[in-house]
Amino acid sequence: MSTENPISAPRTASYEADPEHVQRVLLLYSGGLDTSVMLKWIRDQYDAEVVCLTVNLGQPGEDYEAIRAKAMHLGALDCHVIDAREEFAREYVAPAIKANALYGGGYPLFTALGRPLIAKLAVEHARTAGCDTIAHGCTGKGNDQVRIEATVATLAPELKVIAPVRSWRMGREEEIAYAREHGIPIKSHPGDGTEVQAPYSIDDNLWGRSSEGRWIEDLEHAPEDDVFQLVTRPEDAPEEPELLQLSFERGLPVALDGERLGLAELIERTAEIGARNGVGIVDHIEDRIVGLKVRDIYEAPAAAIILTAHQDLERLVCTIHQNQFKAQLDRQWAYLVYAGLWWEPLRGDLDAYMEQVNAQVTGTIGMKLYKGTARVATRSSPNAVYDASLASFAESGGLFSQSASPGFIELWSLQSRMAWRLRNE
Ligand code: ARG
């Protein structure tokens, strides 16, 4: 019966694949349960060839050789592994730093930044490998499907998309049964292997790590220790504070404690220092673009340090008017990227403004890390709009005249005083 068949369900978008025309699929492969089952499932259901693509964005502890071997063992035509860490840092994380990018006041967008790059690489590889369709492992409830499909539909109107998790109607138990039946290796529990506990849903890269699912969905449940795989629990962090110096040039960090480093390496090293000091844990209630609210546990030690330092330095070198205005554009930038519209021209417009402002953001910020906090301790910049002699309590002449203050206050408060009188008399 065709109505029972998950692959011939009615299609609602122009870029959804017609099963008849699916011949060779580029699968975004992570090596986990979903995409491993998917590899086999696509070959069977669509009678199609599958080429896998695995992208290294700096997720710690991955064995890419093992992932590739697993894909080949499961019948992939080929499996490409790309190290995209530098491109990710330079083209995606760097603009986020310049835009002080945080969504909802706490999420540094690492997943949202990674998806358009992963999807862009999928498009490039689909084209060179002669694929007609791209498959991904995102569910129908999250933001990631939006980011990936919007990218493919924008960059490659000729390519189609399939998202098996949205249609195959298998839960975790059914997937495990499917895997067992088809000889797909699963990481089972060390115990008897009969009860395989659902893991957290993890996504990570060099800019941070997120965990969703299990007890995290229960808002009254405080974080359990096993969720923290990257950051040391603040209470277990060293008793002594650790100091670090971040030097910026034109809005980007270029040196850590005086040592010049490429951006990806600088981020990775900063993450290590932050992680051992318990820095970067965020317990976040988030408004997804697909309507749901969700709770995420984030571990983003590098972002917590670098964004704090960048924002502080930017405030020092910009005027009050620039600082007030840029915060609004920063927010718009973060929202666009969160919402999967990386390729929207407005982001380019905003980036032009970010570049212009960041041309002044040069200097060094000293940070003090201590048991979960990262505070700015020292600042220096050749571009600081700051003059210690003007700010000092001692009487200063020249540019700043205290005797001019009363006249300023009289005019500054004029409208407010008039309105107060009218409303209160
Ligand atoms: N809530 C974050 C976002 O929408 C993180 C998503 C993490 N993705 C995942 N597959 N676990 O960007």
Coordinates of C-alpha atoms and ligand atoms in Angstrom, one line a residue:
M1 CA 0.0 0.0 0.0
S2 CA 1.6 3.3 -1.1
T3 CA -0.1 5.3 1.7
E4 CA 1.8 3.1 4.2
N5 CA 5.1 3.8 2.6
P6 CA 7.0 6.6 4.4
I7 CA 8.9 7.6 1.3
S8 CA 5.8 8.3 -0.9
A9 CA 4.1 10.6 1.7
P10 CA 2.8 13.8 0.0
R11 CA 5.5 16.3 -0.5
T12 CA 4.9 19.9 0.5
A13 CA 8.1 21.7 -0.6
S14 CA 9.6 22.1 -4.0
Y15 CA 13.0 20.8 -2.9
E16 CA 11.7 17.5 -1.4
A17 CA 12.8 14.5 -3.4
D18 CA 10.4 12.5 -5.5
P19 CA 11.4 8.9 -4.7
E20 CA 11.3 8.0 -8.4
H21 CA 14.1 10.3 -9.1
V22 CA 16.4 9.5 -6.3
Q23 CA 19.4 7.6 -7.6
R24 CA 22.5 8.7 -5.7
V25 CA 22.3 10.3 -2.3
L26 CA 24.8 12.4 -0.4
L27 CA 24.3 11.5 3.2
L28 CA 25.6 13.8 6.0
Y29 CA 27.0 11.1 8.1
S30 CA 28.0 11.3 11.8
G31 CA 28.6 7.6 12.5
G32 CA 25.9 7.6 15.2
L33 CA 22.8 5.4 15.3
D34 CA 20.4 7.6 13.3
T35 CA 22.6 8.2 10.3
S36 CA 24.0 4.6 10.3
V37 CA 20.4 3.2 10.2
M38 CA 19.7 5.8 7.6
L39 CA 22.5 4.7 5.3
K40 CA 21.1 1.2 5.1
W41 CA 17.4 2.4 5.0
I42 CA 18.0 4.8 2.1
R43 CA 19.7 2.1 0.1
D44 CA 16.8 -0.2 0.7
Q45 CA 13.8 2.1 0.5
Y46 CA 15.0 4.2 -2.5
D47 CA 17.1 1.5 -4.1
A48 CA 19.7 4.3 -4.3
E49 CA 23.5 4.6 -4.0
V50 CA 24.8 6.5 -0.9
V51 CA 27.9 8.6 -0.7
C52 CA 28.7 9.8 2.8
L53 CA 30.2 13.1 4.0
T54 CA 31.5 13.7 7.5
V55 CA 32.6 17.2 8.5
N56 CA 35.1 17.9 11.2
L57 CA 34.3 21.2 12.8
G58 CA 36.4 20.5 15.8
Q59 CA 34.1 18.2 17.8
P60 CA 36.5 16.8 20.4
G61 CA 37.3 13.1 20.6
E62 CA 36.0 11.9 17.2
D63 CA 37.7 9.0 15.4
Y64 CA 37.2 10.0 11.8
E65 CA 38.9 6.9 10.4
A66 CA 36.5 4.7 12.4
I67 CA 33.5 6.7 11.1
R68 CA 34.7 6.3 7.5
A69 CA 35.3 2.6 8.0
K70 CA 31.8 2.2 9.5
A71 CA 30.2 3.9 6.5
M72 CA 32.1 1.7 4.1
H73 CA 31.2 -1.4 6.1
L74 CA 27.5 -0.4 5.8
G75 CA 27.7 -0.2 2.1
A76 CA 28.5 3.4 1.3
L77 CA 29.8 4.0 -2.2
D78 CA 32.4 6.3 -0.6
C79 CA 32.8 8.3 2.6
H80 CA 34.6 11.7 2.5
V81 CA 35.9 13.2 5.7
I82 CA 36.6 17.0 5.5
D83 CA 38.5 18.9 8.1
A84 CA 36.7 22.3 7.9
R85 CA 37.9 23.7 11.2
E86 CA 39.8 26.7 9.7
E87 CA 37.0 27.6 7.3
F88 CA 34.5 27.3 10.2
A89 CA 36.6 29.6 12.4
R90 CA 37.4 32.2 9.8
E91 CA 34.1 32.4 7.8
Y92 CA 31.5 31.6 10.5
V93 CA 32.8 32.0 14.0
A94 CA 34.8 35.2 13.2
P95 CA 31.8 37.2 12.1
A96 CA 29.9 35.9 15.1
I97 CA 32.7 37.3 17.4
K98 CA 32.5 40.7 15.7
A99 CA 28.7 40.7 16.2
N100 CA 29.0 39.6 19.9
A101 CA 26.6 36.8 18.8
L102 CA 24.4 35.4 21.5
Y103 CA 20.8 34.3 20.9
G104 CA 18.3 34.6 23.7
G105 CA 21.0 36.2 25.9
G106 CA 23.0 33.0 26.4
Y107 CA 23.4 30.8 23.4
P108 CA 26.6 31.4 21.4
L109 CA 25.1 29.8 18.3
F110 CA 27.8 27.2 17.6
T111 CA 25.3 24.7 16.1
A112 CA 23.5 27.4 14.1
L113 CA 26.9 28.6 12.7
G114 CA 28.0 25.1 11.8
R115 CA 24.9 24.0 9.8
P116 CA 25.2 26.4 6.9
L117 CA 28.8 25.3 6.4
I118 CA 28.0 21.6 6.6
A119 CA 25.1 22.1 4.1
K120 CA 27.3 24.2 1.8
L121 CA 30.0 21.4 1.8
A122 CA 27.2 18.8 1.2
V123 CA 26.2 20.8 -1.9
E124 CA 29.7 20.9 -3.2
H125 CA 30.3 17.2 -2.6
A126 CA 26.9 16.2 -4.0
R127 CA 27.8 18.0 -7.2
T128 CA 31.3 16.5 -7.6
A129 CA 30.1 13.0 -6.6
G130 CA 27.1 13.2 -9.1
C131 CA 24.4 13.0 -6.4
D132 CA 20.9 14.2 -7.1
T133 CA 19.7 14.3 -3.4
I134 CA 21.1 15.3 0.0
A135 CA 20.0 13.4 3.1
H136 CA 20.4 14.6 6.7
G137 CA 19.6 13.2 10.1
C138 CA 17.7 16.1 11.6
T139 CA 14.3 15.6 13.2
G140 CA 11.1 17.5 12.2
K141 CA 11.0 19.4 15.5
G142 CA 14.3 21.3 15.5
N143 CA 16.0 24.3 14.0
D144 CA 18.7 22.3 12.3
Q145 CA 16.4 20.9 9.5
V146 CA 15.6 24.6 8.7
R147 CA 19.3 25.6 8.5
I148 CA 20.3 22.7 6.3
E149 CA 17.4 22.7 4.0
A150 CA 17.3 26.5 3.6
T151 CA 21.0 26.3 2.6
V152 CA 20.5 23.5 0.1
A153 CA 17.5 25.1 -1.5
T154 CA 19.3 28.5 -1.7
L155 CA 22.6 27.3 -3.1
A156 CA 21.5 24.4 -5.2
P157 CA 18.0 24.6 -6.5
E158 CA 18.7 21.5 -8.7
L159 CA 19.4 19.2 -5.7
K160 CA 16.6 17.6 -3.7
V161 CA 16.5 16.8 0.0
I162 CA 15.3 13.8 2.1
A163 CA 15.0 13.8 5.9
P164 CA 14.3 10.2 6.9
V165 CA 13.9 10.9 10.6
R166 CA 10.8 13.1 9.8
S167 CA 9.1 10.3 7.9
W168 CA 10.3 6.9 8.9
R169 CA 8.2 6.7 12.0
M170 CA 10.8 4.7 13.9
G171 CA 11.4 5.5 17.6
R172 CA 14.7 4.7 19.3
E173 CA 13.6 1.1 20.1
E174 CA 12.6 0.5 16.4
E175 CA 15.9 1.9 15.2
I176 CA 17.8 -0.4 17.5
A177 CA 15.7 -3.3 16.3
Y178 CA 16.4 -2.3 12.7
A179 CA 20.1 -2.0 13.4
R180 CA 20.2 -5.4 15.0
E181 CA 18.3 -7.0 12.2
H182 CA 20.7 -5.5 9.6
G183 CA 24.0 -6.0 11.4
I184 CA 24.5 -2.3 12.1
P185 CA 26.9 -2.0 15.1
I186 CA 25.4 -0.1 18.1
K187 CA 27.2 1.1 21.1
S188 CA 25.3 -0.8 23.8
H189 CA 25.6 -0.4 27.5
P190 CA 28.4 -2.2 29.3
G191 CA 25.7 -4.3 31.2
D192 CA 23.8 -7.1 29.6
G193 CA 23.0 -5.0 26.5
T194 CA 19.3 -5.6 26.6
E195 CA 18.4 -2.1 27.9
V196 CA 20.1 0.6 25.9
Q197 CA 19.5 4.0 27.6
A198 CA 18.8 6.8 25.2
P199 CA 21.8 9.2 25.2
Y200 CA 21.6 12.9 25.3
S201 CA 21.2 14.5 21.9
I202 CA 24.6 16.1 21.5
D203 CA 25.9 18.5 18.9
D204 CA 29.3 20.0 19.2
N205 CA 32.2 21.8 17.5
L206 CA 35.1 24.0 18.4
W207 CA 32.8 26.9 19.5
G208 CA 30.7 24.8 22.0
R209 CA 28.6 21.8 22.8
S210 CA 24.9 21.3 23.4
S211 CA 23.0 18.6 25.2
E212 CA 19.2 18.0 24.9
G213 CA 16.8 15.3 26.0
R214 CA 16.4 12.9 28.9
W215 CA 16.1 14.8 32.3
I216 CA 16.9 18.1 30.6
E217 CA 13.3 18.2 29.3
D218 CA 12.1 18.2 32.9
L219 CA 12.4 21.9 33.9
E220 CA 12.3 21.1 37.6
H221 CA 15.3 18.8 37.3
A222 CA 18.7 20.3 38.2
P223 CA 21.6 19.4 35.9
E224 CA 23.1 15.9 36.5
D225 CA 26.9 15.7 36.4
D226 CA 27.1 13.2 33.5
V227 CA 25.9 15.9 31.1
F228 CA 29.1 17.9 31.5
Q229 CA 31.6 16.2 29.2
L230 CA 33.6 19.3 28.3
V231 CA 33.6 21.8 31.2
T232 CA 34.8 20.9 34.8
R233 CA 32.0 21.4 37.3
P234 CA 32.7 24.9 38.8
E235 CA 32.8 23.4 42.3
D236 CA 35.6 21.0 41.2
A237 CA 37.6 23.7 39.4
P238 CA 41.0 24.8 40.9
E239 CA 41.0 26.9 44.0
E240 CA 43.4 29.4 42.5
P241 CA 42.2 31.9 39.8
E242 CA 43.8 31.6 36.3
L243 CA 44.7 34.7 34.4
L244 CA 44.9 35.0 30.6
Q245 CA 45.5 37.8 28.1
L246 CA 43.6 37.9 24.8
S247 CA 44.9 40.3 22.2
F248 CA 42.6 41.5 19.4
E249 CA 43.3 43.0 16.0
R250 CA 40.4 44.5 14.1
G251 CA 37.8 42.6 16.1
L252 CA 39.4 39.2 16.2
P253 CA 41.6 37.5 18.8
V254 CA 45.1 36.9 17.4
A255 CA 47.2 36.0 20.4
L256 CA 46.8 34.2 23.7
D257 CA 49.2 35.3 26.5
G258 CA 51.3 37.0 23.9
E259 CA 51.6 33.9 21.6
R260 CA 50.2 34.5 18.1
L261 CA 47.9 31.7 16.9
G262 CA 45.5 30.9 14.1
L263 CA 41.9 31.4 15.0
A264 CA 40.9 27.8 15.2
E265 CA 43.9 26.9 17.4
L266 CA 43.4 30.0 19.6
I267 CA 39.7 29.0 20.1
E268 CA 40.7 25.4 21.0
R269 CA 43.3 26.5 23.5
T270 CA 41.0 29.1 25.1
A271 CA 38.4 26.4 25.4
E272 CA 40.8 24.2 27.3
I273 CA 41.7 26.9 29.8
G274 CA 38.0 27.8 30.3
A275 CA 36.9 24.2 30.6
R276 CA 39.3 23.4 33.4
N277 CA 38.1 26.5 35.3
G278 CA 34.5 25.6 35.0
V279 CA 33.7 28.4 32.6
G280 CA 30.9 28.4 29.9
I281 CA 28.0 26.5 31.3
V282 CA 24.6 27.8 30.2
D283 CA 21.3 26.3 31.2
H284 CA 19.0 27.8 28.6
I285 CA 15.3 28.0 27.9
E286 CA 15.1 28.7 24.2
D287 CA 12.5 29.8 21.7
R288 CA 13.0 27.6 18.6
I289 CA 12.0 29.0 15.3
V290 CA 9.6 26.1 14.7
G291 CA 7.4 27.2 17.6
L292 CA 8.6 25.0 20.5
K293 CA 10.3 26.1 23.6
V294 CA 13.2 23.8 24.6
R295 CA 15.8 23.6 27.4
D296 CA 19.4 23.1 26.4
I297 CA 22.5 22.6 28.4
Y298 CA 25.4 24.4 26.7
E299 CA 29.1 24.1 27.4
A300 CA 30.9 26.9 25.5
P301 CA 34.0 27.8 27.4
A302 CA 35.8 29.5 24.5
A303 CA 32.8 31.6 23.5
A304 CA 32.3 32.7 27.2
I305 CA 35.8 34.1 27.3
I306 CA 36.3 35.4 23.8
L307 CA 32.8 37.1 23.5
T308 CA 33.2 38.7 26.9
A309 CA 36.6 40.1 26.1
H310 CA 35.6 41.2 22.6
Q311 CA 32.5 43.0 23.8
D312 CA 34.4 44.8 26.6
L313 CA 37.1 46.0 24.2
E314 CA 34.5 47.1 21.7
R315 CA 32.8 49.2 24.4
L316 CA 36.1 50.8 25.2
V317 CA 36.9 51.9 21.7
C318 CA 33.5 53.0 20.5
T319 CA 31.4 56.0 21.5
I320 CA 28.2 55.8 23.5
H321 CA 26.2 56.2 20.3
Q322 CA 28.0 53.3 18.6
N323 CA 27.6 51.1 21.6
Q324 CA 23.9 51.8 21.9
F325 CA 23.2 51.2 18.3
K326 CA 25.5 48.2 17.7
A327 CA 23.7 46.1 20.4
Q328 CA 20.5 46.3 18.3
L329 CA 22.3 45.1 15.2
D330 CA 24.1 42.4 17.1
R331 CA 20.7 41.1 18.3
Q332 CA 19.4 41.1 14.7
W333 CA 22.5 39.3 13.4
A334 CA 22.1 36.6 16.1
Y335 CA 18.4 36.1 15.3
L336 CA 19.0 35.7 11.6
V337 CA 21.7 33.2 12.1
Y338 CA 19.7 31.3 14.7
A339 CA 16.7 31.3 12.4
G340 CA 18.6 29.5 9.6
L341 CA 18.9 32.6 7.2
W342 CA 22.7 32.6 6.9
W343 CA 22.5 33.4 3.2
E344 CA 20.0 36.3 3.7
P345 CA 21.4 39.6 2.2
L346 CA 20.5 41.4 5.4
R347 CA 23.3 39.5 7.1
G348 CA 25.8 40.8 4.5
D349 CA 24.5 44.3 5.2
L350 CA 24.9 43.8 8.9
D351 CA 28.4 42.3 8.4
A352 CA 29.5 45.4 6.5
Y353 CA 28.6 47.5 9.6
M354 CA 30.3 45.0 11.9
E355 CA 33.5 45.2 9.9
Q356 CA 33.4 49.0 10.0
V357 CA 33.1 49.2 13.7
N358 CA 35.5 46.3 14.4
A359 CA 38.3 48.1 12.4
Q360 CA 38.9 50.0 15.7
V361 CA 38.7 46.9 18.0
T362 CA 42.4 46.4 18.7
G363 CA 44.0 45.9 22.1
T364 CA 44.5 43.4 24.9
I365 CA 42.0 42.2 27.5
G366 CA 43.2 40.4 30.6
M367 CA 40.7 37.9 32.0
K368 CA 40.5 36.3 35.4
L369 CA 38.9 32.8 35.4
Y370 CA 37.8 31.4 38.7
K371 CA 35.4 28.5 39.4
G372 CA 32.9 29.1 36.6
T373 CA 33.3 32.8 36.1
A374 CA 35.3 34.7 33.5
R375 CA 35.7 38.4 34.4
V376 CA 37.6 41.2 32.6
A377 CA 40.4 42.4 34.8
T378 CA 42.6 44.6 32.6
R379 CA 42.2 46.5 29.3
S380 CA 44.5 48.3 27.0
S381 CA 44.0 49.7 23.5
P382 CA 45.6 52.4 21.3
N383 CA 42.0 53.2 20.2
A384 CA 40.4 53.6 23.6
V385 CA 38.0 56.6 23.8
Y386 CA 39.3 57.1 27.2
D387 CA 41.6 59.5 29.0
A388 CA 42.5 58.6 32.6
S389 CA 43.2 62.3 33.4
L390 CA 39.7 63.3 32.3
A391 CA 38.0 60.4 34.3
S392 CA 40.0 61.0 37.5
F393 CA 38.4 62.6 40.5
A394 CA 41.0 65.3 40.7
E395 CA 39.9 68.7 39.2
S396 CA 40.9 68.6 35.5
G397 CA 41.0 71.5 33.1
G398 CA 41.0 71.4 29.3
L399 CA 38.5 69.1 27.6
F400 CA 36.3 68.4 30.6
S401 CA 35.0 71.3 32.6
Q402 CA 33.1 70.5 35.7
S403 CA 31.8 74.1 35.9
A404 CA 30.0 73.5 32.6
S405 CA 28.0 70.6 34.1
P406 CA 25.1 72.6 35.6
G407 CA 24.2 74.2 32.3
F408 CA 24.3 70.8 30.7
I409 CA 22.0 69.3 33.3
E410 CA 19.5 72.2 32.9
L411 CA 19.0 71.6 29.2
W412 CA 19.4 67.8 29.3
S413 CA 16.6 67.5 31.8
L414 CA 14.3 70.2 30.3
Q415 CA 11.7 68.1 28.5
S416 CA 11.5 65.6 31.3
R417 CA 10.9 68.4 33.9
M418 CA 8.3 70.0 31.7
A419 CA 6.4 66.7 31.3
W420 CA 6.6 66.0 35.0
R421 CA 5.1 69.3 35.8
L422 CA 2.3 69.0 33.3
R423 CA 1.3 65.5 34.5
N424 CA 1.6 66.2 38.2
E425 CA 0.0 69.7 38.6
Ligands
ARG1 N1 19.2 24.6 20.4 C1 20.4 24.7 19.7 C2 20.0 25.3 18.3 O1 18.9 25.2 17.9 C3 21.2 23.5 19.6 C4 20.7 22.4 18.8 C5 21.5 21.2 18.9 N2 21.3 20.2 17.9 C6 21.2 18.9 18.1 N3 21.1 18.1 17.1 N4 21.3 18.4 19.3 O2 20.9 25.7 17.6

